[in-house]
Coordinates of C-alpha atoms and ligand atoms in Angstrom, one line a residue:
X1 CA -106.0 8.5 31.8
X2 CA -103.0 7.4 32.0
X3 CA -101.2 4.2 29.6
X4 CA -99.8 1.6 30.3
X5 CA -96.9 0.1 28.5
X6 CA -94.8 -2.7 28.5
X7 CA -92.5 -4.5 26.3
X8 CA -90.1 -7.1 26.5
X9 CA -88.3 -9.2 23.4
X10 CA -86.3 -9.5 21.5
X11 CA -86.2 -5.7 19.7
X12 CA -85.2 -2.1 21.0
X13 CA -88.3 -1.5 23.6
X14 CA -88.4 2.5 23.2
X15 CA -89.9 2.2 19.9
X16 CA -92.2 0.1 20.4
X17 CA -93.5 2.0 24.3
X18 CA -93.6 4.9 22.7
X19 CA -95.7 3.6 19.2
X20 CA -98.4 2.1 21.9
X21 CA -98.4 5.0 23.9
X22 CA -99.7 7.1 20.9
X23 CA -102.1 4.3 20.0
X24 CA -103.3 4.9 24.0
X25 CA -103.3 9.3 24.2
X26 CA -106.7 9.4 23.4
X27 CA -107.5 8.4 26.8
X28 CA -105.6 11.6 27.5
X29 CA -102.5 12.6 29.4
X30 CA -100.3 15.8 30.1
X31 CA -97.1 14.0 30.1
X32 CA -94.7 10.6 29.6
X33 CA -91.8 8.8 30.0
X34 CA -90.3 5.6 29.2
X35 CA -87.9 3.0 31.0
X36 CA -85.4 0.5 30.0
X37 CA -83.4 -1.9 31.5
X38 CA -80.3 -2.5 30.1
X39 CA -77.7 -3.4 32.7
X40 CA -78.8 -0.6 34.9
X41 CA -81.9 1.5 34.2
X42 CA -82.6 4.0 32.1
X43 CA -85.2 6.7 32.3
X44 CA -85.9 9.4 29.5
X45 CA -89.6 11.5 30.2
X46 CA -91.1 14.7 29.9
X47 CA -94.2 17.2 30.8
X48 CA -96.3 17.9 27.4
X49 CA -97.6 15.7 24.2
X50 CA -95.7 11.9 23.4
X51 CA -93.6 14.4 21.3
X52 CA -91.3 15.8 22.5
X53 CA -90.4 12.4 23.7
X54 CA -90.1 11.7 21.0
X55 CA -87.5 14.4 20.8
X56 CA -85.7 13.8 23.9
X57 CA -85.8 9.9 23.0
X58 CA -83.7 11.1 19.9
X59 CA -81.4 13.0 21.7
X60 CA -81.0 10.7 24.5
X61 CA -81.6 7.5 22.9
X62 CA -82.6 4.1 25.3
X63 CA -81.3 1.0 24.4
X64 CA -82.7 -1.8 26.1
X65 CA -85.2 -4.6 24.6
X66 CA -87.5 -5.0 27.8
X67 CA -89.8 -1.9 29.7
X68 CA -92.4 -0.1 30.7
X69 CA -93.6 3.3 29.5
X70 CA -96.0 5.5 30.8
X71 CA -98.9 8.0 29.2
X72 CA -99.9 10.5 32.9
X73 CA -102.5 12.4 33.9
X74 CA -102.3 14.4 36.7
X75 CA -104.3 13.8 39.9
X76 CA -101.1 14.2 43.2
X77 CA -98.8 16.8 42.0
X78 CA -99.0 19.0 38.8
X79 CA -98.4 18.1 35.0
X80 CA -94.4 18.3 35.0
X81 CA -91.2 16.2 33.8
X82 CA -90.2 15.0 37.8
X83 CA -94.1 14.1 38.6
X84 CA -94.3 11.9 35.3
X85 CA -93.8 8.2 35.2
X86 CA -91.2 6.7 35.4
X87 CA -90.7 6.4 38.8
X88 CA -87.0 5.3 40.5
X89 CA -86.6 4.0 44.2
X90 CA -83.8 6.5 45.3
X91 CA -80.6 3.7 43.9
X92 CA -82.2 3.5 40.7
X93 CA -82.6 0.0 41.0
X94 CA -86.3 -0.5 41.0
X95 CA -88.8 1.7 38.0
X96 CA -92.6 2.1 38.3
X97 CA -95.5 2.6 36.2
X98 CA -98.7 3.0 37.6
X99 CA -102.8 4.4 37.2
X100 CA -104.9 5.1 39.4
X101 CA -104.9 6.7 42.4
X102 CA -102.7 5.4 46.2
X103 CA -105.5 6.8 48.7
X104 CA -102.9 6.4 52.0
X105 CA -99.9 7.4 50.3
X106 CA -99.9 10.7 52.5
X107 CA -99.4 8.1 55.2
X108 CA -97.0 5.7 53.5
X109 CA -94.9 8.6 52.4
X110 CA -94.7 10.3 56.5
X111 CA -93.9 7.1 57.1
X112 CA -91.6 6.5 54.4
X113 CA -90.0 9.7 55.3
X114 CA -89.1 8.7 59.0
X115 CA -87.6 6.1 58.2
X116 CA -85.4 8.5 55.8
X117 CA -86.4 8.6 51.8
X118 CA -86.5 11.2 50.0
X119 CA -88.7 11.7 47.1
X120 CA -88.7 13.7 44.0
X121 CA -91.5 14.2 42.6
X122 CA -95.0 15.0 44.3
X123 CA -97.0 11.6 43.6
X124 CA -98.6 8.5 45.0
X125 CA -96.7 6.5 42.7
X126 CA -92.9 7.1 43.2
X127 CA -93.9 6.1 47.3
X128 CA -94.4 2.7 45.4
X129 CA -90.3 2.6 43.8
X130 CA -89.4 3.3 47.5
X131 CA -91.8 0.8 49.1
X132 CA -91.4 -1.7 46.4
X133 CA -87.5 -1.5 47.1
X134 CA -87.8 -1.7 50.8
X135 CA -89.5 -4.9 50.4
X136 CA -86.7 -6.7 47.9
X137 CA -85.6 -10.0 49.7
X138 CA -84.1 -11.0 45.8
X139 CA -87.8 -11.9 44.4
X140 CA -90.1 -9.0 43.0
X141 CA -92.5 -10.6 42.6
X142 CA -92.5 -11.1 46.8
X143 CA -91.5 -7.6 46.8
X144 CA -94.5 -6.2 45.0
X145 CA -97.2 -8.1 47.0
X146 CA -95.6 -6.7 50.4
X147 CA -95.4 -3.2 48.8
X148 CA -99.4 -3.4 47.2
X149 CA -100.2 -4.9 50.9
X150 CA -99.7 -1.5 52.1
X151 CA -101.3 0.8 50.0
X152 CA -105.6 0.9 49.8
X153 CA -106.5 2.3 46.3
X154 CA -106.6 1.9 42.4
X155 CA -103.8 0.3 40.2
X156 CA -102.1 -1.2 37.9
X157 CA -98.2 -1.0 38.5
X158 CA -96.0 -2.4 36.5
X159 CA -92.4 -2.8 37.8
X160 CA -88.6 -3.4 36.7
X161 CA -85.9 -4.6 38.0
X162 CA -81.8 -4.6 37.2
X163 CA -81.9 -6.8 39.9
X164 CA -84.0 -9.2 38.0
X165 CA -83.6 -8.3 33.8
X166 CA -85.7 -10.2 31.3
X167 CA -88.8 -9.7 33.5
X168 CA -91.6 -7.3 34.6
X169 CA -94.3 -7.5 37.1
X170 CA -97.2 -6.4 37.1
X171 CA -100.2 -6.0 39.2
X172 CA -104.0 -4.2 38.5
X173 CA -106.7 -3.8 41.5
X174 CA -109.2 -2.0 39.4
X175 CA -106.9 0.1 36.4
X176 CA -107.3 -2.2 33.3
X177 CA -104.2 -3.6 32.1
X178 CA -103.5 -6.9 29.5
X179 CA -101.2 -8.7 28.7
X180 CA -100.4 -9.1 24.2
X181 CA -98.4 -12.3 23.3
X182 CA -96.8 -12.4 20.3
X183 CA -94.0 -15.1 18.6
X184 CA -91.0 -14.4 21.0
X185 CA -92.1 -12.1 22.7
X186 CA -94.8 -10.5 25.6
X187 CA -96.2 -6.6 25.6
X188 CA -98.5 -5.4 28.5
X189 CA -101.3 -2.1 28.0
X190 CA -103.6 -0.5 29.3
X191 CA -105.5 -1.5 26.7
X192 CA -106.1 -4.0 24.2
X193 CA -105.7 -2.0 20.7
X194 CA -102.4 -0.2 22.2
X195 CA -100.9 -3.0 21.1
X196 CA -103.4 -4.6 18.1
X197 CA -101.4 -4.2 15.4
X198 CA -98.4 -6.7 16.7
X199 CA -100.5 -9.4 18.3
X200 CA -104.3 -10.9 18.2
X201 CA -103.9 -12.8 21.5
X202 CA -104.7 -11.2 24.4
X203 CA -104.8 -11.8 28.5
X204 CA -107.2 -10.4 30.4
X205 CA -105.1 -9.4 34.5
X206 CA -108.2 -9.0 36.2
X207 CA -108.9 -7.1 39.2
X208 CA -106.4 -8.8 42.8
X209 CA -104.7 -10.3 40.4
X210 CA -100.8 -9.9 39.3
X211 CA -98.8 -10.8 35.7
X212 CA -95.4 -12.0 35.8
X213 CA -94.7 -11.4 32.3
X214 CA -91.1 -12.3 30.2
X215 CA -90.4 -13.2 26.5
X216 CA -92.0 -17.0 26.6
X217 CA -95.1 -15.2 28.1
X218 CA -97.0 -14.7 30.7
X219 CA -97.8 -16.4 34.2
X220 CA -100.8 -14.9 36.4
X221 CA -101.5 -15.3 39.8
X222 CA -103.8 -14.4 42.6
X223 CA -101.9 -11.3 44.6
X224 CA -102.5 -13.0 47.3
X225 CA -100.7 -16.6 46.0
X226 CA -102.4 -19.0 44.1
X227 CA -101.7 -20.3 40.3
X228 CA -104.8 -18.6 37.6
X229 CA -105.9 -20.5 34.7
X230 CA -106.0 -17.6 32.0
X231 CA -107.5 -19.1 28.7
X232 CA -106.2 -16.4 25.9
X233 CA -108.2 -14.2 24.1
X234 CA -108.7 -13.9 20.2
X235 CA -109.5 -10.6 19.5
X236 CA -110.4 -10.2 15.7
X237 CA -111.4 -6.8 15.8
X238 CA -109.5 -4.7 12.1
X239 CA -106.9 -3.1 13.2
X240 CA -107.9 -0.9 10.8
X241 CA -110.7 0.2 12.7
X242 CA -108.2 2.2 15.5
X243 CA -106.4 4.1 12.6
X244 CA -108.0 7.6 11.3
X245 CA -108.7 6.4 7.7
X246 CA -108.2 9.2 6.3
X247 CA -110.1 11.4 8.1
X248 CA -108.8 14.8 9.4
X249 CA -109.6 13.8 13.5
X250 CA -111.3 10.3 14.2
X251 CA -114.2 12.1 15.6
X252 CA -115.0 12.7 12.4
X253 CA -114.5 9.0 11.1
X254 CA -116.0 8.0 14.2
X255 CA -119.5 9.5 13.5
X256 CA -119.1 8.3 9.2
X257 CA -118.4 5.0 11.4
X258 CA -122.1 5.2 11.7
X259 CA -124.0 3.8 9.5
X260 CA -122.0 0.6 9.6
X261 CA -122.2 0.1 13.3
X262 CA -125.8 0.7 14.1
X263 CA -125.9 -2.6 11.2
X264 CA -123.0 -4.1 13.3
X265 CA -125.2 -3.7 16.2
X266 CA -128.4 -5.4 14.9
X267 CA -126.3 -7.6 13.0
X268 CA -127.9 -11.5 13.8
X269 CA -130.2 -9.9 16.8
X270 CA -133.3 -8.7 15.7
X271 CA -136.1 -10.9 13.1
X272 CA -137.9 -8.8 11.3
X273 CA -141.2 -9.5 13.8
X274 CA -139.3 -7.5 15.6
X275 CA -137.6 -10.8 17.8
X276 CA -134.5 -9.6 19.3
X277 CA -131.6 -12.7 19.5
X278 CA -129.5 -11.2 21.9
X279 CA -126.4 -13.8 22.6
X280 CA -125.0 -13.3 25.4
X281 CA -127.9 -11.5 27.9
X282 CA -129.1 -15.4 30.1
X283 CA -132.1 -14.4 32.2
X284 CA -134.4 -16.9 30.9
X285 CA -138.2 -15.6 30.1
X286 CA -138.9 -16.0 34.0
X287 CA -136.8 -13.2 34.5
X288 CA -137.9 -11.0 32.3
X289 CA -141.3 -11.4 32.7
X290 CA -141.1 -10.6 36.6
X291 CA -139.5 -8.1 37.1
X292 CA -140.0 -5.1 38.4
X293 CA -138.7 -2.4 37.9
X294 CA -135.3 -1.0 35.7
X295 CA -132.7 1.0 36.9
X296 CA -129.5 2.4 34.4
X297 CA -126.1 3.4 35.4
X298 CA -123.8 5.6 33.4
X299 CA -121.7 8.2 33.4
X300 CA -121.2 11.2 30.7
X301 CA -122.9 10.3 27.2
X302 CA -123.5 7.1 28.4
X303 CA -125.6 8.2 31.0
X304 CA -127.0 10.6 28.5
X305 CA -128.0 7.3 26.2
X306 CA -129.4 6.1 29.3
X307 CA -132.4 9.0 28.8
X308 CA -133.1 7.7 26.0
X309 CA -133.5 4.3 27.5
X310 CA -135.2 5.1 29.7
X311 CA -137.9 7.2 27.4
X312 CA -137.7 3.6 25.0
X313 CA -138.2 1.2 28.4
X314 CA -141.2 3.3 29.9
X315 CA -142.8 3.9 26.4
X316 CA -142.6 0.4 25.0
X317 CA -142.3 -2.5 28.1
X318 CA -144.2 0.5 31.0
X319 CA -142.3 -1.2 33.9
X320 CA -140.4 1.5 36.9
X321 CA -137.4 3.5 35.8
X322 CA -134.7 5.3 36.9
X323 CA -131.1 6.2 35.6
X324 CA -129.0 7.5 37.8
X325 CA -125.5 9.0 37.3
X326 CA -123.0 6.3 38.6
X327 CA -121.2 8.8 41.1
X328 CA -124.4 9.9 42.3
X329 CA -126.3 6.4 42.8
X330 CA -123.1 4.8 44.5
X331 CA -123.2 6.6 47.2
X332 CA -127.6 7.6 47.7
X333 CA -128.1 4.6 48.8
X334 CA -130.5 3.5 46.3
X335 CA -133.8 1.4 46.4
X336 CA -132.3 -1.2 44.6
X337 CA -133.2 -4.8 45.7
X338 CA -133.7 -8.1 44.1
X339 CA -136.6 -8.7 41.1
X340 CA -134.7 -5.2 39.3
X341 CA -133.1 -5.6 36.6
X342 CA -129.5 -2.5 36.4
X343 CA -128.3 -1.5 32.9
X344 CA -125.3 -0.1 33.2
X345 CA -124.0 1.2 30.3
X346 CA -120.0 2.1 29.9
X347 CA -118.6 2.6 26.5
X348 CA -115.1 1.4 27.3
X349 CA -116.7 -1.2 30.5
X350 CA -113.5 0.7 33.1
X351 CA -115.1 3.7 34.6
X352 CA -114.7 3.9 37.9
X353 CA -118.1 5.0 39.5
X354 CA -120.6 3.1 36.8
X355 CA -118.7 -0.5 38.5
X356 CA -118.8 1.1 41.5
X357 CA -123.2 1.6 40.5
X358 CA -123.0 -1.2 39.3
X359 CA -121.7 -3.5 41.9
X360 CA -123.7 -2.2 44.6
X361 CA -127.3 -2.9 42.5
X362 CA -125.8 -6.1 42.7
X363 CA -124.6 -6.6 45.6
X364 CA -128.2 -5.5 46.9
X365 CA -129.2 -7.9 44.3
X366 CA -130.3 -6.7 41.4
X367 CA -129.3 -8.0 38.0
X368 CA -127.0 -6.4 35.9
X369 CA -126.6 -6.5 32.4
X370 CA -123.6 -4.7 30.5
X371 CA -124.0 -2.9 27.8
X372 CA -120.3 -1.8 26.7
X373 CA -118.7 -1.6 23.9
X374 CA -115.3 -3.6 25.2
X375 CA -115.0 -6.9 25.0
X376 CA -114.0 -8.2 28.2
X377 CA -113.9 -4.4 29.5
X378 CA -114.1 -5.5 33.6
X379 CA -117.9 -4.5 33.7
X380 CA -118.6 -6.9 31.5
X381 CA -116.5 -9.8 32.9
X382 CA -118.4 -8.9 36.3
X383 CA -121.9 -9.1 35.2
X384 CA -124.6 -12.3 34.3
X385 CA -126.0 -10.1 31.3
X386 CA -123.7 -8.6 28.5
X387 CA -125.6 -6.4 25.8
X388 CA -122.3 -5.2 23.3
X389 CA -122.5 -2.2 21.4
X390 CA -119.8 -3.8 18.5
X391 CA -119.1 -0.3 17.6
X392 CA -115.8 -1.1 17.7
X393 CA -113.2 0.3 19.1
X394 CA -113.6 3.9 20.0
X395 CA -110.6 6.8 20.1
X396 CA -111.7 10.4 19.7
X397 CA -112.6 11.3 23.8
X398 CA -115.8 13.0 22.5
X399 CA -117.9 9.6 21.8
X400 CA -119.9 9.3 19.2
X401 CA -120.6 6.2 17.3
X402 CA -120.7 4.2 20.9
X403 CA -123.7 6.0 21.8
X404 CA -125.8 5.5 18.7
X405 CA -125.1 1.2 19.0
X406 CA -126.4 2.4 22.9
X407 CA -129.0 3.6 22.1
X408 CA -129.4 1.1 19.3
X409 CA -128.7 -2.8 21.1
X410 CA -131.8 -0.6 24.7
X411 CA -134.4 -0.8 21.8
X412 CA -133.4 -4.4 21.1
X413 CA -133.1 -4.6 24.6
X414 CA -136.1 -3.9 24.9
X415 CA -137.9 -5.8 22.4
X416 CA -136.3 -9.0 24.0
X417 CA -138.2 -8.1 27.3
X418 CA -140.9 -6.6 25.7
X419 CA -142.0 -9.5 23.6
X420 CA -141.8 -11.8 26.4
X421 CA -143.6 -9.2 29.1
X422 CA -146.3 -9.5 26.2
X423 CA -146.3 -5.5 26.4
X424 CA -144.8 -4.8 22.1
X425 CA -147.1 -6.5 20.7
X426 CA -146.2 -8.3 16.6
X427 CA -147.8 -5.0 15.0
X428 CA -145.3 -2.5 17.5
X429 CA -142.7 -5.2 17.2
X430 CA -142.4 -5.3 13.4
X431 CA -143.2 -1.4 13.4
X432 CA -139.8 -0.7 15.4
X433 CA -138.0 -3.3 13.4
X434 CA -138.8 -2.6 10.6
X435 CA -137.5 1.6 11.7
X436 CA -134.0 0.1 13.3
X437 CA -133.6 -2.0 9.9
X438 CA -133.2 1.9 8.1
X439 CA -131.4 3.9 10.2
X440 CA -127.5 2.3 7.9
X441 CA -130.0 4.2 4.9
X442 CA -131.5 7.3 7.2
X443 CA -127.8 7.6 9.0
X444 CA -125.9 7.4 5.8
X445 CA -128.2 9.6 3.9
X446 CA -127.0 12.3 7.0
X447 CA -123.6 12.6 6.8
X448 CA -124.5 13.7 3.1
X449 CA -125.8 16.7 4.3
X450 CA -122.8 18.0 6.1
X451 CA -122.3 21.4 3.8
X452 CA -126.1 22.4 5.8
X453 CA -124.2 21.6 9.0
X454 CA -120.8 23.6 9.0
X455 CA -123.1 26.6 7.6
X456 CA -125.4 26.0 10.7
X457 CA -121.9 25.9 12.9
X458 CA -120.8 29.3 10.8
X459 CA -123.6 30.7 12.6
X460 CA -122.6 30.0 15.9
X461 CA -119.2 29.4 16.2
X462 CA -118.7 33.8 17.6
X463 CA -122.3 33.2 20.3
X464 CA -120.7 32.9 24.4
X465 CA -123.7 30.4 24.7
X466 CA -126.1 28.1 23.2
X467 CA -129.2 26.8 24.9
X468 CA -130.4 23.1 23.8
X469 CA -134.2 22.2 24.7
X470 CA -136.4 19.2 23.0
X471 CA -139.3 17.6 25.5
X472 CA -139.3 13.9 25.7
X473 CA -137.1 11.8 23.9
X474 CA -135.9 15.3 21.7
X475 CA -134.7 16.8 25.5
X476 CA -132.8 14.0 25.7
X477 CA -130.8 13.6 22.6
X478 CA -130.8 17.5 23.2
X479 CA -129.2 16.7 26.4
X480 CA -125.9 14.9 24.2
X481 CA -126.0 17.6 21.4
X482 CA -125.1 19.7 24.3
X483 CA -122.1 18.0 26.0
X484 CA -120.7 17.4 22.5
X485 CA -120.6 21.3 21.9
X486 CA -119.3 21.6 24.8
X487 CA -116.6 19.3 25.6
X488 CA -115.0 19.9 22.4
X489 CA -115.7 23.5 20.9
X490 CA -115.6 24.9 24.8
X491 CA -118.9 26.8 24.0
X492 CA -120.8 27.6 27.1
X493 CA -124.1 25.3 27.2
X494 CA -127.2 24.0 28.4
X495 CA -130.1 21.5 27.0
X496 CA -133.0 21.6 29.2
X497 CA -136.8 20.4 28.3
X498 CA -138.0 22.5 26.6
X499 CA -141.2 23.4 29.2
X500 CA -138.1 24.5 31.4
X501 CA -136.9 27.4 29.8
X502 CA -138.8 30.1 30.8
X503 CA -138.2 28.6 34.4
X504 CA -134.9 30.2 34.7
X505 CA -132.8 30.6 32.1
X506 CA -135.4 32.4 29.1
X507 CA -133.8 35.9 31.0
X508 CA -130.2 34.9 29.6
X509 CA -132.1 34.2 26.1
X510 CA -131.6 38.0 24.1
X511 CA -131.4 39.1 20.6
X512 CA -129.3 36.9 18.5
X513 CA -129.0 33.7 21.2
X514 CA -128.6 30.8 19.7
X515 CA -131.4 28.0 20.5
X516 CA -131.4 24.7 19.4
X517 CA -135.0 22.8 19.4
X518 CA -135.3 19.5 17.9
X519 CA -137.9 18.7 16.8
X520 CA -139.3 14.4 16.6
X521 CA -142.1 14.1 18.9
X522 CA -145.1 15.0 17.1
X523 CA -147.1 14.0 20.2
X524 CA -145.4 16.9 21.7
X525 CA -145.1 19.1 18.7
X526 CA -147.5 22.5 19.6
X527 CA -145.5 22.4 22.8
X528 CA -142.5 22.4 22.0
X529 CA -143.8 25.3 19.0
X530 CA -144.3 27.0 22.1
X531 CA -140.7 27.2 23.5
X532 CA -139.7 28.5 20.4
X533 CA -142.2 30.7 20.4
X534 CA -140.7 32.9 23.3
X535 CA -137.2 32.2 22.4
X536 CA -137.9 34.2 19.2
X537 CA -140.1 36.5 21.3
X538 CA -136.7 37.2 23.1
X539 CA -134.7 37.7 19.2
X540 CA -133.3 34.5 20.0
X541 CA -132.4 33.0 16.8
X542 CA -134.2 29.4 16.4
X543 CA -131.6 26.4 14.6
X544 CA -134.0 23.3 14.0
X545 CA -133.9 19.6 13.9
X546 CA -137.0 18.5 12.1
X547 CA -138.2 15.9 9.4
X548 CA -137.2 16.3 6.1
X549 CA -140.9 17.1 5.3
X550 CA -142.4 19.2 8.6
X551 CA -143.2 21.9 6.5
X552 CA -144.5 24.3 8.8
X553 CA -140.7 24.9 10.8
X554 CA -140.0 27.0 8.6
X555 CA -142.3 29.7 9.9
X556 CA -140.5 29.1 13.6
X557 CA -137.1 28.7 12.6
X558 CA -134.1 30.7 11.8
X559 CA -132.8 27.7 10.3
X560 CA -133.8 24.0 10.1
X561 CA -131.5 20.5 9.9
X562 CA -133.7 17.8 8.4
X563 CA -133.7 14.1 8.8
X564 CA -135.2 11.7 7.4
X565 CA -138.8 10.7 8.7
X566 CA -138.9 8.1 11.2
X567 CA -141.4 6.2 13.9
X568 CA -141.0 8.5 16.8
X569 CA -140.4 5.8 18.9
X570 CA -136.7 5.6 16.4
X571 CA -136.1 10.0 15.9
X572 CA -133.4 10.5 18.4
X573 CA -131.4 8.6 16.3
X574 CA -130.7 10.2 13.7
X575 CA -131.7 13.8 15.4
X576 CA -127.9 13.0 17.0
X577 CA -126.0 13.2 14.1
X578 CA -126.8 16.5 12.9
X579 CA -125.6 18.0 15.6
X580 CA -122.0 15.2 16.7
X581 CA -121.4 16.8 13.4
X582 CA -121.5 20.7 14.3
X583 CA -120.3 20.2 17.2
X584 CA -117.2 18.9 15.3
X585 CA -117.9 21.6 13.1
X586 CA -117.9 24.5 15.7
X587 CA -115.0 23.3 17.5
X588 CA -112.7 22.8 14.1
X589 CA -114.0 26.3 13.5
X590 CA -112.6 27.2 16.7
X591 CA -109.1 25.7 16.1
X592 CA -109.8 23.0 19.3
X593 CA -108.0 19.7 19.6
X594 CA -111.0 18.1 18.6
X595 CA -110.0 14.2 19.4
X596 CA -107.8 15.4 22.8
X597 CA -110.0 18.4 24.6
X598 CA -109.0 20.3 27.1
X599 CA -109.0 19.1 30.7
X600 CA -110.8 15.6 29.1
X601 CA -110.3 11.9 29.6
X602 CA -111.7 9.3 26.9
X603 CA -112.0 7.2 30.7
X604 CA -111.8 7.7 33.6
X605 CA -110.6 4.9 35.4
X606 CA -110.5 6.8 39.2
X607 CA -113.3 7.9 41.4
Ligands
G6P701 C1 -115.4 10.4 29.5 C2 -115.8 10.7 28.1 C3 -116.7 9.9 28.2 C4 -117.3 9.2 28.1 C5 -117.7 8.8 30.2 C6 -118.5 7.1 30.5 O1 -115.9 11.5 30.7 O2 -115.4 11.4 28.4 O3 -116.6 10.6 26.6 O4 -119.0 9.6 28.0 O5 -116.0 9.4 29.9 O6 -117.5 6.9 29.8 P1 -117.8 5.0 29.4 O7 -116.6 4.0 29.0 O8 -117.8 5.0 31.0 O9 -119.1 5.4 28.8

């Protein structure tokens, strides 16, 4: 959802900006552009994929060592060459790129139009270029300050002017922005992986801050004025982690990274006896023993991880637990109060709705725990406690390894709390710890059964609708399996609790309708099989995900994807792997852009 790049240094800026924008592609975009200053400001921009911009730069090159770049995900105005960023003021002396939404843009546009300003695009961003130019009195920082003082909404805004060459000024309100510190060169980007191959030293720009970037480095100040002393963050991710590593798609690579991800997420955090050590979870035993309610809030795949978490917490901790879509919770006046714990789950740690819901719970006195994959993300910085998933950068829009890591992290959290509360005894803790320790091997084994999943994919590739069912934890996994399938294959798919099928959706099951059943919960096995029988009786085609030693399943299902036998509590972890692969293969057979599905963005940083 919009990517930002900036460069000041001795090298030609355009190739560096283009390279960074490619690394930000995963955020989702529909046009791209760059601008450089070199005595004057030159802009090149184009609707569509970055390759179109690259072609344009080939035929009309840009010379200059200071520049800004942008990938745009349309909010105001259709995707087009004109609406693409960067945007300039009418004199062409000021240029901006922007991630976010200016909520009062209509009134600002009218005000400027009243003063004679003429606009060339339909965007909210162009207004910012005009405003900065209008406010300029010989000092870019002051001009940006007074321009953003008039703007309401969310933004990361990056500005250059030919009047002050050698400098880029950026401000952040909500939308993410980082500075990469090189040797005699400085980078700006929406996130760390965009420039991680160029430097490992970063400054994170926080909400309400301005950064002034030159080739010598960067200075952070409050937008309101006042110096900020920000510590340099050293990032030790392997840059290779952000590349495709030989796989056809990032999604497949990330699916295959999962055995290692489980090991990483668990690393150094779990003793054999089930004692969990969570380095950034700071609450004391008193709090762990006494908090009275648990809230989980998230969006998308992270929400589905929360559905699994709810079951884990309910079963292991016996604490009342709500799991809420963040975009619902933020407006629902939830009954959150002190003595509650909120777990906000977000791969990116930047999802606007999740941040808003998390902040609301904090305001109401809840303790806030960030369960996130991105070190130094906004969610992590605002939380009282952090549980990093350690899945490494996830590039594919459809989340896989981050989801799995979110599940593992929630088992760890449940053990940490459950042992203190005395509700998870030694035997149960050791059993869960043992089950977790087997998971990397189980996940690895599942990746070797790709051919069976491919055959299953071929059997549903031409379907119009697919239904997923399960009970309890299996239902939670079914939700994620269904989301994976629909988001990349564009097949219509729905998931529901198995018992709900006959209350409506069964009317849609006819001859050969694919119904995918997840069947790991042994206590509910017969109940789920009853729903499967209802499907079979209507001619539906049943695909089951079941344990390898389940000998009855062939009586009910047309096709079975086997998973290693595990403790039922951990069943979902293995069960999701064939569902991820199934979605991948169906999408591939249908010839879709797997890593960047249409209309979707990796990181939704506006409401
Ligand atoms: C977008 C992505 C999803 C993701 C969701 C929440 O919709 O396409 O894959 O699950 O945002 O993102 P988060 O970064 O908060 O986990």
